PDB file of C-alpha atoms in Angstrom:
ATOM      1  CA  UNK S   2      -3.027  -1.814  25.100  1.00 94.00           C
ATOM      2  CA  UNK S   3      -6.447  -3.460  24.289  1.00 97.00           C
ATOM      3  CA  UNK S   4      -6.445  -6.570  22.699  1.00 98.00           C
ATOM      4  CA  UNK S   5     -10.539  -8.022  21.706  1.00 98.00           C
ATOM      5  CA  UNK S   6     -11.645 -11.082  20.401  1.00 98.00           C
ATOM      6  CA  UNK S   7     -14.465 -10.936  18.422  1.00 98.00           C
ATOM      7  CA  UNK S   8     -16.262 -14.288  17.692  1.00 97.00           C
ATOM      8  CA  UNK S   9     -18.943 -15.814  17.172  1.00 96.00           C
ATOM      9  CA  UNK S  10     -21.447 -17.689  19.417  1.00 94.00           C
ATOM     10  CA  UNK S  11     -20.846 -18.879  23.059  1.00 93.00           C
ATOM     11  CA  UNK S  12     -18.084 -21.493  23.970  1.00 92.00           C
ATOM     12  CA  UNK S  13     -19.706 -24.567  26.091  1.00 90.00           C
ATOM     13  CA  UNK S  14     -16.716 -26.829  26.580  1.00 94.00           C
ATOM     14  CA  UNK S  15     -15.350 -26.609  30.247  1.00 96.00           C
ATOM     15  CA  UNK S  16     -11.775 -27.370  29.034  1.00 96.00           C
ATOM     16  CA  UNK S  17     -11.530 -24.932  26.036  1.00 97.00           C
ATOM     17  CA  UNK S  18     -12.722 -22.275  28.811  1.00 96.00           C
ATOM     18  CA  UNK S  19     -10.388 -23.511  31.913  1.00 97.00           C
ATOM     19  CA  UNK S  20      -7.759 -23.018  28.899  1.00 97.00           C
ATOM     20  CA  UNK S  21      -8.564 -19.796  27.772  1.00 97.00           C
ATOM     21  CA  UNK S  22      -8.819 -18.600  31.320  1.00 97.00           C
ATOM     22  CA  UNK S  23      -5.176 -19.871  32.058  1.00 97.00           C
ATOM     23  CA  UNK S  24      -3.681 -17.769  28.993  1.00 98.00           C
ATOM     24  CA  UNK S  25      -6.309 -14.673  29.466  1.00 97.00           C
ATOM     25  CA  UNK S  26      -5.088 -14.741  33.316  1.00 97.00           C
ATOM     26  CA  UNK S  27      -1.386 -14.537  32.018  1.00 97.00           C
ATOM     27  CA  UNK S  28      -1.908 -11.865  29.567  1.00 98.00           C
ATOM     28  CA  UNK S  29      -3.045  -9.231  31.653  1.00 97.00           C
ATOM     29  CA  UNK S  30       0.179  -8.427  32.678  1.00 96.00           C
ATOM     30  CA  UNK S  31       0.498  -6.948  29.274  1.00 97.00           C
ATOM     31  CA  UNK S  32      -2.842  -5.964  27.861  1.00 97.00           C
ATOM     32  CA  UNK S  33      -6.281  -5.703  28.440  1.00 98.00           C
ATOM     33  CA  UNK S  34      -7.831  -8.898  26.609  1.00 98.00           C
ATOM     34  CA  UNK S  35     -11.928  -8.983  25.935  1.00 98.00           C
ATOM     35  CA  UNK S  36     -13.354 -11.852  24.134  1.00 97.00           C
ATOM     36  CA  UNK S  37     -16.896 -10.403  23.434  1.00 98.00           C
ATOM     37  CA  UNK S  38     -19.207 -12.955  22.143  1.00 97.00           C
ATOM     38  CA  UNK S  39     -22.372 -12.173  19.361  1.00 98.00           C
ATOM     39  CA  UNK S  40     -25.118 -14.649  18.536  1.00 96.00           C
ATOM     40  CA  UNK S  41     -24.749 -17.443  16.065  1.00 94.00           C
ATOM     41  CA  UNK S  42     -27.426 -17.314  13.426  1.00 93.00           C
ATOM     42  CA  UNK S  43     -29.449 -19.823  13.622  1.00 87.00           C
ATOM     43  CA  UNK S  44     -30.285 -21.803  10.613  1.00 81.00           C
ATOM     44  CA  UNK S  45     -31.129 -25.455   9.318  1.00 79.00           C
ATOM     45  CA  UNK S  46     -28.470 -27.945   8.499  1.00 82.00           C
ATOM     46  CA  UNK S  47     -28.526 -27.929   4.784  1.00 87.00           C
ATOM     47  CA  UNK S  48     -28.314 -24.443   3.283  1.00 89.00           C
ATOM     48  CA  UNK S  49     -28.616 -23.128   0.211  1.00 90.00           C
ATOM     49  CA  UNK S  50     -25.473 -20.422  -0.959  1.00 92.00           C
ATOM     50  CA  UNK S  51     -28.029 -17.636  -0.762  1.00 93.00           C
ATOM     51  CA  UNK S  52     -29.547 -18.789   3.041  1.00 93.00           C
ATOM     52  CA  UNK S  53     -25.819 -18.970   3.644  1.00 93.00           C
ATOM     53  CA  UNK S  54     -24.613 -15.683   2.139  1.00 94.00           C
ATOM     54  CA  UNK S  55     -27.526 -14.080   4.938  1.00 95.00           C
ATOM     55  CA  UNK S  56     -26.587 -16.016   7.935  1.00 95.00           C
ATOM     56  CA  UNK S  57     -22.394 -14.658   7.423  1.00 96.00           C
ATOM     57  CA  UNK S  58     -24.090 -11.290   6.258  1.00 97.00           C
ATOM     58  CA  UNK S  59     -26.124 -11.390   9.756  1.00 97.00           C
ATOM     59  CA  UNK S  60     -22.808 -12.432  11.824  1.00 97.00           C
ATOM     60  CA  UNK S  61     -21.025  -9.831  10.105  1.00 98.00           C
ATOM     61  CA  UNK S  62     -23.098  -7.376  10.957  1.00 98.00           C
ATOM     62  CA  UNK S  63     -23.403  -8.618  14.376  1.00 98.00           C
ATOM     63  CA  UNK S  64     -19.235  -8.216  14.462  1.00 98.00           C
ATOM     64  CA  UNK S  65     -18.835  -4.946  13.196  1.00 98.00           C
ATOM     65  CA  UNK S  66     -21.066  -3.574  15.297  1.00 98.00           C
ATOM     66  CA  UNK S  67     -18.774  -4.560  18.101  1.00 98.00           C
ATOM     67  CA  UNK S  68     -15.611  -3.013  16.771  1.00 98.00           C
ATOM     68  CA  UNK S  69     -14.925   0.883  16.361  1.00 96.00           C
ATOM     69  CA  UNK S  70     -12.826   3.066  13.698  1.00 95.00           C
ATOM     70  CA  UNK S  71      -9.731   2.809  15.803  1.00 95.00           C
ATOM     71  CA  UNK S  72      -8.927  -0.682  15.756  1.00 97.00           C
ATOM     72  CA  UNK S  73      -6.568  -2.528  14.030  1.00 98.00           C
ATOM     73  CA  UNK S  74      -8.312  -5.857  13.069  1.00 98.00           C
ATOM     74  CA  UNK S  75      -7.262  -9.075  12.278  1.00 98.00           C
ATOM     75  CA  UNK S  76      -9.595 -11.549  10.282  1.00 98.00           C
ATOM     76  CA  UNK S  77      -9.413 -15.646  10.988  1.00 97.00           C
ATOM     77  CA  UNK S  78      -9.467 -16.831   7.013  1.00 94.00           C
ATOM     78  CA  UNK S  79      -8.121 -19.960   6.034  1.00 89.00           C
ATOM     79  CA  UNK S  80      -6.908 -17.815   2.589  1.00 90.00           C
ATOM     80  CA  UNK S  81      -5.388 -14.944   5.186  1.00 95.00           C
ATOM     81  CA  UNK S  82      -1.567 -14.857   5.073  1.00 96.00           C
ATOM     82  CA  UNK S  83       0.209 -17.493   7.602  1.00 97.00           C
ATOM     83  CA  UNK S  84       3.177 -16.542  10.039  1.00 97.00           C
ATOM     84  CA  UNK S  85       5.380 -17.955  12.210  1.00 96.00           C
ATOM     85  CA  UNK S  86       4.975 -17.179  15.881  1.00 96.00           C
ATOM     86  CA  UNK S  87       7.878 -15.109  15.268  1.00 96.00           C
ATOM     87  CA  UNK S  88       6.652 -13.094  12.339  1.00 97.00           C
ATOM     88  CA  UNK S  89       3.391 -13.042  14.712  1.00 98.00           C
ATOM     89  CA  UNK S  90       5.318 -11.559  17.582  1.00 97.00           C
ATOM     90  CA  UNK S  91       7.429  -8.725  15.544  1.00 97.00           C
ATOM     91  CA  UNK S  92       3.945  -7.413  13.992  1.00 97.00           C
ATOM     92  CA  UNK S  93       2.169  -7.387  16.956  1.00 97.00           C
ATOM     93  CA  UNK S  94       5.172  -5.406  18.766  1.00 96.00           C
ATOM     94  CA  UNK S  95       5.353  -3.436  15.393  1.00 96.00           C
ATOM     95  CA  UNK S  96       1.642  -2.357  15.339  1.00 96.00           C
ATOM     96  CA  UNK S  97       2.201  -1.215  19.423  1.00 91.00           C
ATOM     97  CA  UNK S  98       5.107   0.740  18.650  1.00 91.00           C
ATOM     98  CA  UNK S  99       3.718   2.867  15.559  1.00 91.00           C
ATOM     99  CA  UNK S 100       0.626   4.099  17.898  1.00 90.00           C
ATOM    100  CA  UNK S 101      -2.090   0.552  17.817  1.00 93.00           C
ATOM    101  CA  UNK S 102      -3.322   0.482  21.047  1.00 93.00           C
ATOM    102  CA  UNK S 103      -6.120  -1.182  20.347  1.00 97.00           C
ATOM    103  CA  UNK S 104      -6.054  -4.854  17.885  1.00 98.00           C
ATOM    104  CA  UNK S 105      -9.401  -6.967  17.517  1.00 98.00           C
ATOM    105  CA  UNK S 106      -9.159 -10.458  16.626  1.00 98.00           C
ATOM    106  CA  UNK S 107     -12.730 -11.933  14.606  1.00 98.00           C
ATOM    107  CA  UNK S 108     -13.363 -15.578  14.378  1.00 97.00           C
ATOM    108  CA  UNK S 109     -16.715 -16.144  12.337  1.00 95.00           C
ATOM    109  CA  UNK S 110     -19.642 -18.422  12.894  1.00 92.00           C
ATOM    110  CA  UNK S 111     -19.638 -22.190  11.050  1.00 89.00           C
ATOM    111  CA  UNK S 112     -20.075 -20.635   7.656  1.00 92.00           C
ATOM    112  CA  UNK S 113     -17.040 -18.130   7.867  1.00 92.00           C
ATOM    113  CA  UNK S 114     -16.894 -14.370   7.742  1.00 96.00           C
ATOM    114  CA  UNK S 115     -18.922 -12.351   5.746  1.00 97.00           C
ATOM    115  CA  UNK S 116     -17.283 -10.087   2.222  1.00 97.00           C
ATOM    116  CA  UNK S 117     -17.990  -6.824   4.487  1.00 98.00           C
ATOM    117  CA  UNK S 118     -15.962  -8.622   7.605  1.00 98.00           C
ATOM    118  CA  UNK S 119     -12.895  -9.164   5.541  1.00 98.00           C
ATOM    119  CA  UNK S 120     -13.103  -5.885   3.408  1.00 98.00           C
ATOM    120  CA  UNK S 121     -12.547  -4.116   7.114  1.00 98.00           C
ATOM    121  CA  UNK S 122     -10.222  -6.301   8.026  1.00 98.00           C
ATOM    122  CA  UNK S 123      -6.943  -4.556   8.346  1.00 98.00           C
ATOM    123  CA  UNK S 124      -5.554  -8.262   7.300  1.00 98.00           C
ATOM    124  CA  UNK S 125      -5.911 -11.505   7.836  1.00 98.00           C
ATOM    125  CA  UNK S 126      -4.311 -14.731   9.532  1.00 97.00           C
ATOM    126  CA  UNK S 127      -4.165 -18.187   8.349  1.00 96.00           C
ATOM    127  CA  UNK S 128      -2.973 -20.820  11.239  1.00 93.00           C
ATOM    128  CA  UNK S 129      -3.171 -23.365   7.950  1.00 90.00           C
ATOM    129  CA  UNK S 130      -5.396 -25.118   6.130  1.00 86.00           C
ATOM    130  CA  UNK S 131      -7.222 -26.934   8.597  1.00 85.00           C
ATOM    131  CA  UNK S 132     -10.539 -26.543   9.294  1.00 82.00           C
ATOM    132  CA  UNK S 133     -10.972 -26.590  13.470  1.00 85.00           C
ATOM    133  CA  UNK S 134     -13.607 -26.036  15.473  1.00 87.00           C
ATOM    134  CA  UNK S 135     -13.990 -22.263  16.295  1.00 86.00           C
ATOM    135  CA  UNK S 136     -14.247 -22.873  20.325  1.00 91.00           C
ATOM    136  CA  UNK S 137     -10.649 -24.505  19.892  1.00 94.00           C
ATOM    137  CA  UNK S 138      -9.323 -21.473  17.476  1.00 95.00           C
ATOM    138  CA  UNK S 139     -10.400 -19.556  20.217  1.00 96.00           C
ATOM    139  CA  UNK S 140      -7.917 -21.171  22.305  1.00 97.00           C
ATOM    140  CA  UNK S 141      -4.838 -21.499  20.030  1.00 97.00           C
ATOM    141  CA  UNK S 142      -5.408 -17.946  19.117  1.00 98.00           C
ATOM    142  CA  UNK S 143      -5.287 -16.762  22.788  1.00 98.00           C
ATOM    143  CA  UNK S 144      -2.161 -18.748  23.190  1.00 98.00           C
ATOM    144  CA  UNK S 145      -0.389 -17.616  20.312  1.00 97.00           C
ATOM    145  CA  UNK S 146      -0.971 -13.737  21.619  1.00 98.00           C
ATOM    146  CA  UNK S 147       0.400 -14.319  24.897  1.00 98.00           C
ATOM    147  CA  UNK S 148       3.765 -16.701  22.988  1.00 97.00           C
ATOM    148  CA  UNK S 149       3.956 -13.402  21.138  1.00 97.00           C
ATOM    149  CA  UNK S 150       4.162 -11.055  24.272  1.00 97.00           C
ATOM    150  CA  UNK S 151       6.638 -13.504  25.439  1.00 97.00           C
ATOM    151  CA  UNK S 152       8.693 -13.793  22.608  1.00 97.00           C
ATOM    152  CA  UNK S 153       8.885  -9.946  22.360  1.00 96.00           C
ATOM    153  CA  UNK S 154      10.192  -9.693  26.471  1.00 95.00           C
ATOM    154  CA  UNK S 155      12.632 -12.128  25.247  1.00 95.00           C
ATOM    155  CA  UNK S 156      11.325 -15.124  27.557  1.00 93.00           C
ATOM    156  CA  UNK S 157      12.079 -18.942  27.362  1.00 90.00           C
ATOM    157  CA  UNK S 158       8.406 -20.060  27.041  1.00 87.00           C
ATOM    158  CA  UNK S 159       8.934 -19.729  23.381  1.00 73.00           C
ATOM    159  CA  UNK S 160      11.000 -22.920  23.419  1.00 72.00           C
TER     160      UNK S 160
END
């Protein structure tokens, strides 16, 4: 099983990495996990919708390049549906057991994900309403995954 994160621009922080290395090193046992990283768009501070509407059209395009036909992907949208870890764990093993080997996850850029990201979107994920930075989705994401894989073997960590 493959199991991508797609997202975009690089993560700096030392402890969102040392973090996501701890949880990536853990889920190997069970997958093969990629986080593959496109460009931010660049762009000034204040925006207008239209200079916005290119930047997420420029990610987007920049994200789907990086995912193929055969994957079952799941879009980061504040409006996407929310789970429990539970519900989180049963679809994962679910998707696995009815022949999806390989699941992408996409986080967009600052301004979100572009129309033509979430219409190929096989769904989409909430973790709530909050707005958090992307480098620190990242890592909640990557833990939730492996809490999933552990859930699903029936382990204690899920405590």
């Amino acid at each position: 099983m493959n199991i991508n994160l797609v997202v975009v621009g690089k993560l700096k922080e030392k402890y969102f990495k040392a973090g996501i290395a701890e949880y990536s090193k853990r889920l190997s046992r069970f997958c093969k996990f990629r986080i593959i990283e496109v460009p931010d768009e660049k762009a000034p501070e204040s925006l207008s919708q239209a200079q916005m509407d290119e930047v997420m059209d420029k990610e987007g395009t920049r994200i789907l390049n990086k995912i193929s036909d055969k994957e079952y992907v799941y879009a980061l949208a504040i409006l996407g549906k929310e789970r429990s870890s539970e519900e989180f764990a049963k679809e994962l093993d679910k998707l696995t057991t009815y022949g999806h080997s390989d699941i992408t996850f996409v986080i967009g850029g600052s301004l979100g994900l572009a129309p033509k990201v979430l219409k190929r979107a096989d769904t989409q994920i909430s973790f709530g309403r909050f707005t958090l930075p992307h480098q620190l989705m990242r890592l909640v994401l990557t833990e939730q995954i492996y809490r999933a894989f552990m859930i699903n073997e029936g382990s204690p960590y899920h405590k």
